[in-house]
mmCIF file of N, CA and C in Angstrom:
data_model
loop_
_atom_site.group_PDB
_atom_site.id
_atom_site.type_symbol
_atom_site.label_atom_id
_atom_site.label_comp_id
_atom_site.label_asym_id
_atom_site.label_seq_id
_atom_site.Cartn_x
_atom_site.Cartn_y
_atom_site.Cartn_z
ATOM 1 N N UNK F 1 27.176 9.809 1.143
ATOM 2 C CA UNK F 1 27.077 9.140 -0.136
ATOM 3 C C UNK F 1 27.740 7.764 -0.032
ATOM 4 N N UNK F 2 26.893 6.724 -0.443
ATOM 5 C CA UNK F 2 27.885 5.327 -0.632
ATOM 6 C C UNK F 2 28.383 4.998 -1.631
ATOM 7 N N UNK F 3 29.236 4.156 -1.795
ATOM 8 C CA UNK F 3 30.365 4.020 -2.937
ATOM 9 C C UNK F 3 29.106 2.557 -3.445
ATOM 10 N N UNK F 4 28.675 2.284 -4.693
ATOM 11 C CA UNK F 4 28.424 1.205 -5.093
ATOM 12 C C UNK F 4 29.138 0.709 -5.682
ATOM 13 N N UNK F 5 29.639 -0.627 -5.105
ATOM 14 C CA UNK F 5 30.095 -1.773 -5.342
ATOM 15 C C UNK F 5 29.700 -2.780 -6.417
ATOM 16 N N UNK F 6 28.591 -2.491 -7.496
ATOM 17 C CA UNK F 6 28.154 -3.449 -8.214
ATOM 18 C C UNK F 6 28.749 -3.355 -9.783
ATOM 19 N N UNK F 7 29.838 -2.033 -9.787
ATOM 20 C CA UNK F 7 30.347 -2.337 -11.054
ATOM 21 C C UNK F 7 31.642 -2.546 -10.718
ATOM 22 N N UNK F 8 32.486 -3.177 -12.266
ATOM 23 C CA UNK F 8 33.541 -3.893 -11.963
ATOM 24 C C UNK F 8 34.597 -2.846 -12.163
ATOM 25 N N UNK F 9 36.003 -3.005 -11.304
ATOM 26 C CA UNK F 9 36.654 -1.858 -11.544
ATOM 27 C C UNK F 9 38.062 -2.755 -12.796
ATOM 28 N N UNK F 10 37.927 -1.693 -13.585
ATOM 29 C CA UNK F 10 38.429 -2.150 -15.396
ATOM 30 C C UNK F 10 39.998 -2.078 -14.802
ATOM 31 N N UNK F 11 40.462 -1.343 -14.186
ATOM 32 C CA UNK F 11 41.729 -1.543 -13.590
ATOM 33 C C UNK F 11 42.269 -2.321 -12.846
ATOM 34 N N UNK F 12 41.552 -2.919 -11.887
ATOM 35 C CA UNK F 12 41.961 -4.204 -11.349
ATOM 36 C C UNK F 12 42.291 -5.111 -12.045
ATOM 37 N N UNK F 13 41.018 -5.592 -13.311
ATOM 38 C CA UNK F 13 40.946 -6.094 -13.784
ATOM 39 C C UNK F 13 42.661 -6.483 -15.148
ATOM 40 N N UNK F 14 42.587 -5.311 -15.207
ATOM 41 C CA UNK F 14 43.852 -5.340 -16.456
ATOM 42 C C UNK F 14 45.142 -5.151 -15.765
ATOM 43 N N UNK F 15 45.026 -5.287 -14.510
ATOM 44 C CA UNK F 15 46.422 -5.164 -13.723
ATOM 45 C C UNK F 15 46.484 -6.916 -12.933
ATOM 46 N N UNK F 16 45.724 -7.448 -13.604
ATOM 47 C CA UNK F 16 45.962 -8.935 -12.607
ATOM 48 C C UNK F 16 47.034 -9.663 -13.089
ATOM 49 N N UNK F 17 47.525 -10.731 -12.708
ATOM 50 C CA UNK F 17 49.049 -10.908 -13.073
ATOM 51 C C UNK F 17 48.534 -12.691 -13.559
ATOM 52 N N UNK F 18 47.278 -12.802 -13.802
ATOM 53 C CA UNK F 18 46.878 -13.992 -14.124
ATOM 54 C C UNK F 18 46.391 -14.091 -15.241
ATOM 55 N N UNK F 19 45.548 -12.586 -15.773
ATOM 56 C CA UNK F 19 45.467 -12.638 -17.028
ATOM 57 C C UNK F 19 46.516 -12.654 -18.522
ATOM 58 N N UNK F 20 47.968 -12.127 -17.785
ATOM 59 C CA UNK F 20 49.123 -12.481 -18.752
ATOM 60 C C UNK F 20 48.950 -14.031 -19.328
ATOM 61 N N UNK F 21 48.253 -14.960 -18.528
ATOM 62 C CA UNK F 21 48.869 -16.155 -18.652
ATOM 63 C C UNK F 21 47.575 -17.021 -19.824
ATOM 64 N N UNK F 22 46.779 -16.303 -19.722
ATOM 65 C CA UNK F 22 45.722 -16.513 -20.469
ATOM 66 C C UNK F 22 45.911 -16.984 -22.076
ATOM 67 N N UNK F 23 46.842 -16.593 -22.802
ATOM 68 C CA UNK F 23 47.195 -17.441 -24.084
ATOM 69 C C UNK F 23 48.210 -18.104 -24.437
ATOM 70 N N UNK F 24 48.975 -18.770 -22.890
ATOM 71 C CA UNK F 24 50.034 -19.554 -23.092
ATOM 72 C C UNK F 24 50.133 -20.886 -23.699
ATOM 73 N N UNK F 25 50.733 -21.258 -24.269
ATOM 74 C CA UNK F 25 50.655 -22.428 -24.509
ATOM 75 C C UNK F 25 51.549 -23.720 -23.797
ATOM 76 N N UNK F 26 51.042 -24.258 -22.777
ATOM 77 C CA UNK F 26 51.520 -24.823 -22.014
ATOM 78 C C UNK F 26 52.460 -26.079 -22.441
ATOM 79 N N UNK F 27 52.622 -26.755 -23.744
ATOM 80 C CA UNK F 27 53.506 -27.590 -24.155
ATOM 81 C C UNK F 27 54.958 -26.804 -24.196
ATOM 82 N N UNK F 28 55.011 -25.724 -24.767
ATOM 83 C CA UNK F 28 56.142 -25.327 -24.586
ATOM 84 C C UNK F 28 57.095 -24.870 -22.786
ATOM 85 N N UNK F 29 56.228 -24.489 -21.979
ATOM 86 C CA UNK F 29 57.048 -24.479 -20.822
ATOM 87 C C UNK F 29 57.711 -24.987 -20.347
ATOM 88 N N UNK F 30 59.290 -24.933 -19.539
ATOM 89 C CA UNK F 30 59.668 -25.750 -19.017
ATOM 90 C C UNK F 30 59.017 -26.154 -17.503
ATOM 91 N N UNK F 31 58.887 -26.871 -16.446
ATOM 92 C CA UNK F 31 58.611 -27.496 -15.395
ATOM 93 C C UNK F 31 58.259 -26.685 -14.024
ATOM 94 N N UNK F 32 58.943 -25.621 -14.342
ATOM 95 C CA UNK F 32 59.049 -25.074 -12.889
ATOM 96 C C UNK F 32 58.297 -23.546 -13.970
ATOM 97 N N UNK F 33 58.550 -23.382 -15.194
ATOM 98 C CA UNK F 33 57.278 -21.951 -15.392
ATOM 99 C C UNK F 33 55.942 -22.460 -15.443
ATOM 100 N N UNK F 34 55.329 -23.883 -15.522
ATOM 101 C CA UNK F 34 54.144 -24.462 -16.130
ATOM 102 C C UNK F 34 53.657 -24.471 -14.012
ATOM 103 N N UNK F 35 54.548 -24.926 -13.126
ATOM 104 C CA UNK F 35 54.160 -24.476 -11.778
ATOM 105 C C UNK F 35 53.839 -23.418 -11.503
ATOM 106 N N UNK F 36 54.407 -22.403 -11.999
ATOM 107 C CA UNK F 36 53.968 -20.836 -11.645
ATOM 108 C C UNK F 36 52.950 -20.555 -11.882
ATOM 109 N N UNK F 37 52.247 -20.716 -13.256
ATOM 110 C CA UNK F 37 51.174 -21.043 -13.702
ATOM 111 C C UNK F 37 50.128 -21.470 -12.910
ATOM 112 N N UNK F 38 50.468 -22.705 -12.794
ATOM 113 C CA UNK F 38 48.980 -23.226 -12.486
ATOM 114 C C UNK F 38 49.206 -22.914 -10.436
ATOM 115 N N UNK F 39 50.222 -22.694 -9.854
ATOM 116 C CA UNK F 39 50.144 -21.758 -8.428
ATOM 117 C C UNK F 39 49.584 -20.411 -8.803
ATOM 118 N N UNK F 40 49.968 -19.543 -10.099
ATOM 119 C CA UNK F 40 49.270 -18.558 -9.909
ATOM 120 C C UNK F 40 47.907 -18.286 -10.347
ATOM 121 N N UNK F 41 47.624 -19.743 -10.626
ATOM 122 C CA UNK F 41 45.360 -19.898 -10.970
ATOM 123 C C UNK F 41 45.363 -20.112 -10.076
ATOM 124 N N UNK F 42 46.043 -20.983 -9.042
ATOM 125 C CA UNK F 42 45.033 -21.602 -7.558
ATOM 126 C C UNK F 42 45.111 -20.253 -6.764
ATOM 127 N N UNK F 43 46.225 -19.162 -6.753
ATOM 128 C CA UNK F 43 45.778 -17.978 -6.163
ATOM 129 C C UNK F 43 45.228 -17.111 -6.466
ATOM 130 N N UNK F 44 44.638 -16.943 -7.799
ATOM 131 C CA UNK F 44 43.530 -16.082 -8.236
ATOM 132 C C UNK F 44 42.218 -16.718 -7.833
ATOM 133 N N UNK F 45 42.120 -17.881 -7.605
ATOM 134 C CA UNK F 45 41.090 -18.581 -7.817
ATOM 135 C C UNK F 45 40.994 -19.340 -6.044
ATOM 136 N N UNK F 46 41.233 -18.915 -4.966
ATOM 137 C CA UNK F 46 40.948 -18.785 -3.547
ATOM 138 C C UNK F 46 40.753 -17.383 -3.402
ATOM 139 N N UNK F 47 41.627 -16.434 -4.518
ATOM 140 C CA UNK F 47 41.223 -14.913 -4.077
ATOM 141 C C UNK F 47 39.593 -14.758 -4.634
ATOM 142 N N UNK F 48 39.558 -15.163 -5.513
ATOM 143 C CA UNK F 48 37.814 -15.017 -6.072
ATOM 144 C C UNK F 48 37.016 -15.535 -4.763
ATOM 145 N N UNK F 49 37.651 -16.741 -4.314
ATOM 146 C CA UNK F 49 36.402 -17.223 -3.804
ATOM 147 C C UNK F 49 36.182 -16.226 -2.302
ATOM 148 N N UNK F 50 37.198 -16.263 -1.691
ATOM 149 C CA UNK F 50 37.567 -14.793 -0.617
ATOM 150 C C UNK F 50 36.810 -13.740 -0.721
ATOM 151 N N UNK F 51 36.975 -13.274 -2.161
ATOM 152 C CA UNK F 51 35.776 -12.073 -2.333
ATOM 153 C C UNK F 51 34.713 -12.191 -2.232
ATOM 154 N N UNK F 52 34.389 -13.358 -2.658
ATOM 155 C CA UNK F 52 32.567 -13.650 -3.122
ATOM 156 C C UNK F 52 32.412 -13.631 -1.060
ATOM 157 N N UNK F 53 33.271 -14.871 -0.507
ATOM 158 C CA UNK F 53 32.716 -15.307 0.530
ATOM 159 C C UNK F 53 32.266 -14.098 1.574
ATOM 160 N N UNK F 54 33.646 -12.855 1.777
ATOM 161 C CA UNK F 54 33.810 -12.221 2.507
ATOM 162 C C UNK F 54 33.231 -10.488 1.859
ATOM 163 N N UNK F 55 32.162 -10.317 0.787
ATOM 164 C CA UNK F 55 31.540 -9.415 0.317
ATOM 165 C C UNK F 55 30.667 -8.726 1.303
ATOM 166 N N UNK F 56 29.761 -9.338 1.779
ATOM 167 C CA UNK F 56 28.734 -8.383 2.298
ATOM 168 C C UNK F 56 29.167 -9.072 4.312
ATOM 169 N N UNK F 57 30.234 -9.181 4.384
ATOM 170 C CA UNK F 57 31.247 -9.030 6.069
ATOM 171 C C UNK F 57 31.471 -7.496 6.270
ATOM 172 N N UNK F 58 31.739 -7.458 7.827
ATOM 173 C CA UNK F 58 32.124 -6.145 8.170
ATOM 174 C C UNK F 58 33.699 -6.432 8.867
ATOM 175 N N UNK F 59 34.071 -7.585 8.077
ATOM 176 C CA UNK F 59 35.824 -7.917 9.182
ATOM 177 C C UNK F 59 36.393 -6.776 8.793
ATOM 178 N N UNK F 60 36.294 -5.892 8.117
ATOM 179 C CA UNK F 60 37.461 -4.218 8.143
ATOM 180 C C UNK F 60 36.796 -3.640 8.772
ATOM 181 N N UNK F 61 35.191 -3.506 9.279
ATOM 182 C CA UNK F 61 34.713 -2.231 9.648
ATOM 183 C C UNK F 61 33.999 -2.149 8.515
ATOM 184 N N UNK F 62 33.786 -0.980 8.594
ATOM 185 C CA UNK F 62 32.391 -0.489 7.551
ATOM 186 C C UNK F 62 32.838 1.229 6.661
ATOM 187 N N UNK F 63 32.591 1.749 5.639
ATOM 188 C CA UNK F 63 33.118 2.729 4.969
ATOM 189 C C UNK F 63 33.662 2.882 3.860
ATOM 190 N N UNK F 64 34.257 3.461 3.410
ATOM 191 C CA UNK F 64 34.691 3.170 1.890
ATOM 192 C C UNK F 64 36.037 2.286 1.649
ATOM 193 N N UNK F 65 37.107 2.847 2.964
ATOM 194 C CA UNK F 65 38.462 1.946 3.148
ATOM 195 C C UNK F 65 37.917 0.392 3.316
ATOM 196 N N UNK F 66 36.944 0.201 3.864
ATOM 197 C CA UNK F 66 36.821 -1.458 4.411
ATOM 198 C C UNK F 66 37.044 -2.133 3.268
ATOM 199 N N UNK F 67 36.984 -1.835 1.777
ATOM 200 C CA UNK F 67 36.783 -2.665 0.587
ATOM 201 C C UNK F 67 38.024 -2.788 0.212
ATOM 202 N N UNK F 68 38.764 -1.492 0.325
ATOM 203 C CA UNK F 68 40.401 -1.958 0.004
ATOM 204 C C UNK F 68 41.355 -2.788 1.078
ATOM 205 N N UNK F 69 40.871 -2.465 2.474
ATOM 206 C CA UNK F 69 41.477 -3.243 3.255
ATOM 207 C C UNK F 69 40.612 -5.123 3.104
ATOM 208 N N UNK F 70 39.734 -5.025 2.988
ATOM 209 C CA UNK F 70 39.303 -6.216 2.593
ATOM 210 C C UNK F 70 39.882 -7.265 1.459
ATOM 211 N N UNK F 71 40.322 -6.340 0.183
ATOM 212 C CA UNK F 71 40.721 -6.908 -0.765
ATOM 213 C C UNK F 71 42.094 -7.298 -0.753
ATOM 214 N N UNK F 72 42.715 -6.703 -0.225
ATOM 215 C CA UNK F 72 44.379 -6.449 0.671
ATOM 216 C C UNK F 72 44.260 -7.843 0.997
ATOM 217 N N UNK F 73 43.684 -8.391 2.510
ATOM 218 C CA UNK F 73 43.669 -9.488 3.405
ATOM 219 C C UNK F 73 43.105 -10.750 2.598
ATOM 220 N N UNK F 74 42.336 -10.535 1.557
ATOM 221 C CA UNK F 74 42.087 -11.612 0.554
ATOM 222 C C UNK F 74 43.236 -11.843 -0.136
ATOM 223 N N UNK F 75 43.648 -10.714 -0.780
ATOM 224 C CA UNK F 75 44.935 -11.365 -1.641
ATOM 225 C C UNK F 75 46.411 -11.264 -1.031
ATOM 226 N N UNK F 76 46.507 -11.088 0.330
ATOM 227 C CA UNK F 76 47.462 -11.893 1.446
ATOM 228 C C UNK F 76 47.296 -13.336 1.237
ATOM 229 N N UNK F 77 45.822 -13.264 1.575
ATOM 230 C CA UNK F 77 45.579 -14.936 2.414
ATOM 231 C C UNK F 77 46.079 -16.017 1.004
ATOM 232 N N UNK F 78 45.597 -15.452 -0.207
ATOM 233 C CA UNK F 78 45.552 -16.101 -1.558
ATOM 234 C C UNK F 78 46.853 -16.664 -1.766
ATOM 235 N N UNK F 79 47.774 -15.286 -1.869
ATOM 236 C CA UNK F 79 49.232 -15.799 -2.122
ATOM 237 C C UNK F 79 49.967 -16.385 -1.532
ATOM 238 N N UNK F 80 49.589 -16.707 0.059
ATOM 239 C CA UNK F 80 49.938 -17.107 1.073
ATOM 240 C C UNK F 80 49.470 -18.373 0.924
ATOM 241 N N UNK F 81 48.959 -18.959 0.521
ATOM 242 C CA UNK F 81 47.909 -20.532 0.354
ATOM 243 C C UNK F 81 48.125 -20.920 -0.709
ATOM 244 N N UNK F 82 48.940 -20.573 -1.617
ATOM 245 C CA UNK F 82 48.680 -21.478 -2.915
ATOM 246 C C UNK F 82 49.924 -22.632 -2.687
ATOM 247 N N UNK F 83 49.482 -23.309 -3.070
ATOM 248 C CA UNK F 83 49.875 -25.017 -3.484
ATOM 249 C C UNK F 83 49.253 -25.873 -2.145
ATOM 250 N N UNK F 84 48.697 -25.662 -1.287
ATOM 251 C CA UNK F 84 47.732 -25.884 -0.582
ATOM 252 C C UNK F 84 46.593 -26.219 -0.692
ATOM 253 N N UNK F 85 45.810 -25.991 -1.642
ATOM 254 C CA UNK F 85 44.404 -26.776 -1.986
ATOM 255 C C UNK F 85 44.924 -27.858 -2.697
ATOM 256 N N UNK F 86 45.936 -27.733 -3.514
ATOM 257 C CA UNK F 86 45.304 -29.071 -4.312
ATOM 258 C C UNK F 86 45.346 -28.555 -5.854
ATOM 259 N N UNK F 87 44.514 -27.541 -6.010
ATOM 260 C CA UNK F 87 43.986 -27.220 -7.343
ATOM 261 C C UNK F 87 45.308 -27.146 -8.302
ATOM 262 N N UNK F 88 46.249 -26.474 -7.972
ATOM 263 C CA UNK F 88 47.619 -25.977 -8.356
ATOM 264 C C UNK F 88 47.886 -27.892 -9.092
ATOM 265 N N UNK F 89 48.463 -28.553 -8.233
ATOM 266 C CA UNK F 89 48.788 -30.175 -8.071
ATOM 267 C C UNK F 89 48.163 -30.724 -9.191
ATOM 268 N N UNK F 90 46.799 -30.658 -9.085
ATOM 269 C CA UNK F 90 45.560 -31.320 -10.557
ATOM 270 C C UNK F 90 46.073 -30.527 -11.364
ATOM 271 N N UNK F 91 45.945 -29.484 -11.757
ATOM 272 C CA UNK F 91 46.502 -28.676 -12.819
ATOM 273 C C UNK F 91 48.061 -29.012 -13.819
ATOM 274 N N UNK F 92 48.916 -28.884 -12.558
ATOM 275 C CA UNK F 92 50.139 -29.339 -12.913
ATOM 276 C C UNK F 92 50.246 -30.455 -13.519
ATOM 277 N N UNK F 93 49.458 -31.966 -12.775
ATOM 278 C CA UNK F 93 49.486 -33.144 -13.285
ATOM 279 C C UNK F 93 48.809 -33.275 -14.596
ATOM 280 N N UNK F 94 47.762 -32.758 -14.432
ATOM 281 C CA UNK F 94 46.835 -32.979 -16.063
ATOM 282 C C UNK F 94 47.509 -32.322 -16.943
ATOM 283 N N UNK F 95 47.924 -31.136 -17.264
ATOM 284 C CA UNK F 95 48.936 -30.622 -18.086
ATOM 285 C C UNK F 95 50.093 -31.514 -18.378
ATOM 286 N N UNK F 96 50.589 -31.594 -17.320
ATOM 287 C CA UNK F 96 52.662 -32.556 -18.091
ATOM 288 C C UNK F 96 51.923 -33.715 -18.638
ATOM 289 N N UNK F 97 51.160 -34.581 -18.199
ATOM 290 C CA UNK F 97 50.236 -35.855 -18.277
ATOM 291 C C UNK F 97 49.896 -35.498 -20.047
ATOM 292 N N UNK F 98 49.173 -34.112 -20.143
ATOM 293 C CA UNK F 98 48.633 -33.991 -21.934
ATOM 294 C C UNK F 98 49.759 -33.431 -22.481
ATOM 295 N N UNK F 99 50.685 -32.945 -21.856
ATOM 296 C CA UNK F 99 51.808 -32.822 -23.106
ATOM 297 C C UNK F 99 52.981 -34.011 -23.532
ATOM 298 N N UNK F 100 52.939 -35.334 -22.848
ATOM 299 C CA UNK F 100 53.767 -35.892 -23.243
ATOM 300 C C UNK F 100 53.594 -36.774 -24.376
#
């Protein structure tokens, strides 16, 4: 039997540590929580792209574990890389930039 992969799992989803941040209001933060922030979008947001890129790969092998070990090494690589693109940096700047 194969595991299909085409629905979304509701637990991941409500356990992400990015959706907390979703109705903040960024004028009030001080400097270094408004960084956390926008480091912890640029690592949700290399982990998305990780998934999409590395979906239909066999870098774990093949089976039902390959998807959790897959998702594992995505969100290594994610948390491991943020403030590294860039995205984090634009974020940060356009924010302090509209709250002053």
């Amino acid at each position: 039997m194969e595991l299909n992969t085409n629905f979304v799992d509701v637990n991941t989803i409500k356990s992400n540590p990015v959706k907390s941040y979703e109705n903040i209001n960024t004028s009030s933060l001080e400097d270094d929580q408004l960084r956390k922030v926008t480091d912890d979008f640029e690592a949700f947001f290399l982990q998305q792209l990780l998934d999409i890129s590395l979906k239909d790969t066999n870098l774990a092998g093949e089976g039902s574990g390959s998807d959790i070990v897959k998702g594992m090494y995505t969100e290594a690589i994610s948390s491991q890389s943020t403030g590294t693109v860039g995205i984090s940096d634009l974020l940060y700047n356009f924010l302090t930039e509209r709250n002053k």
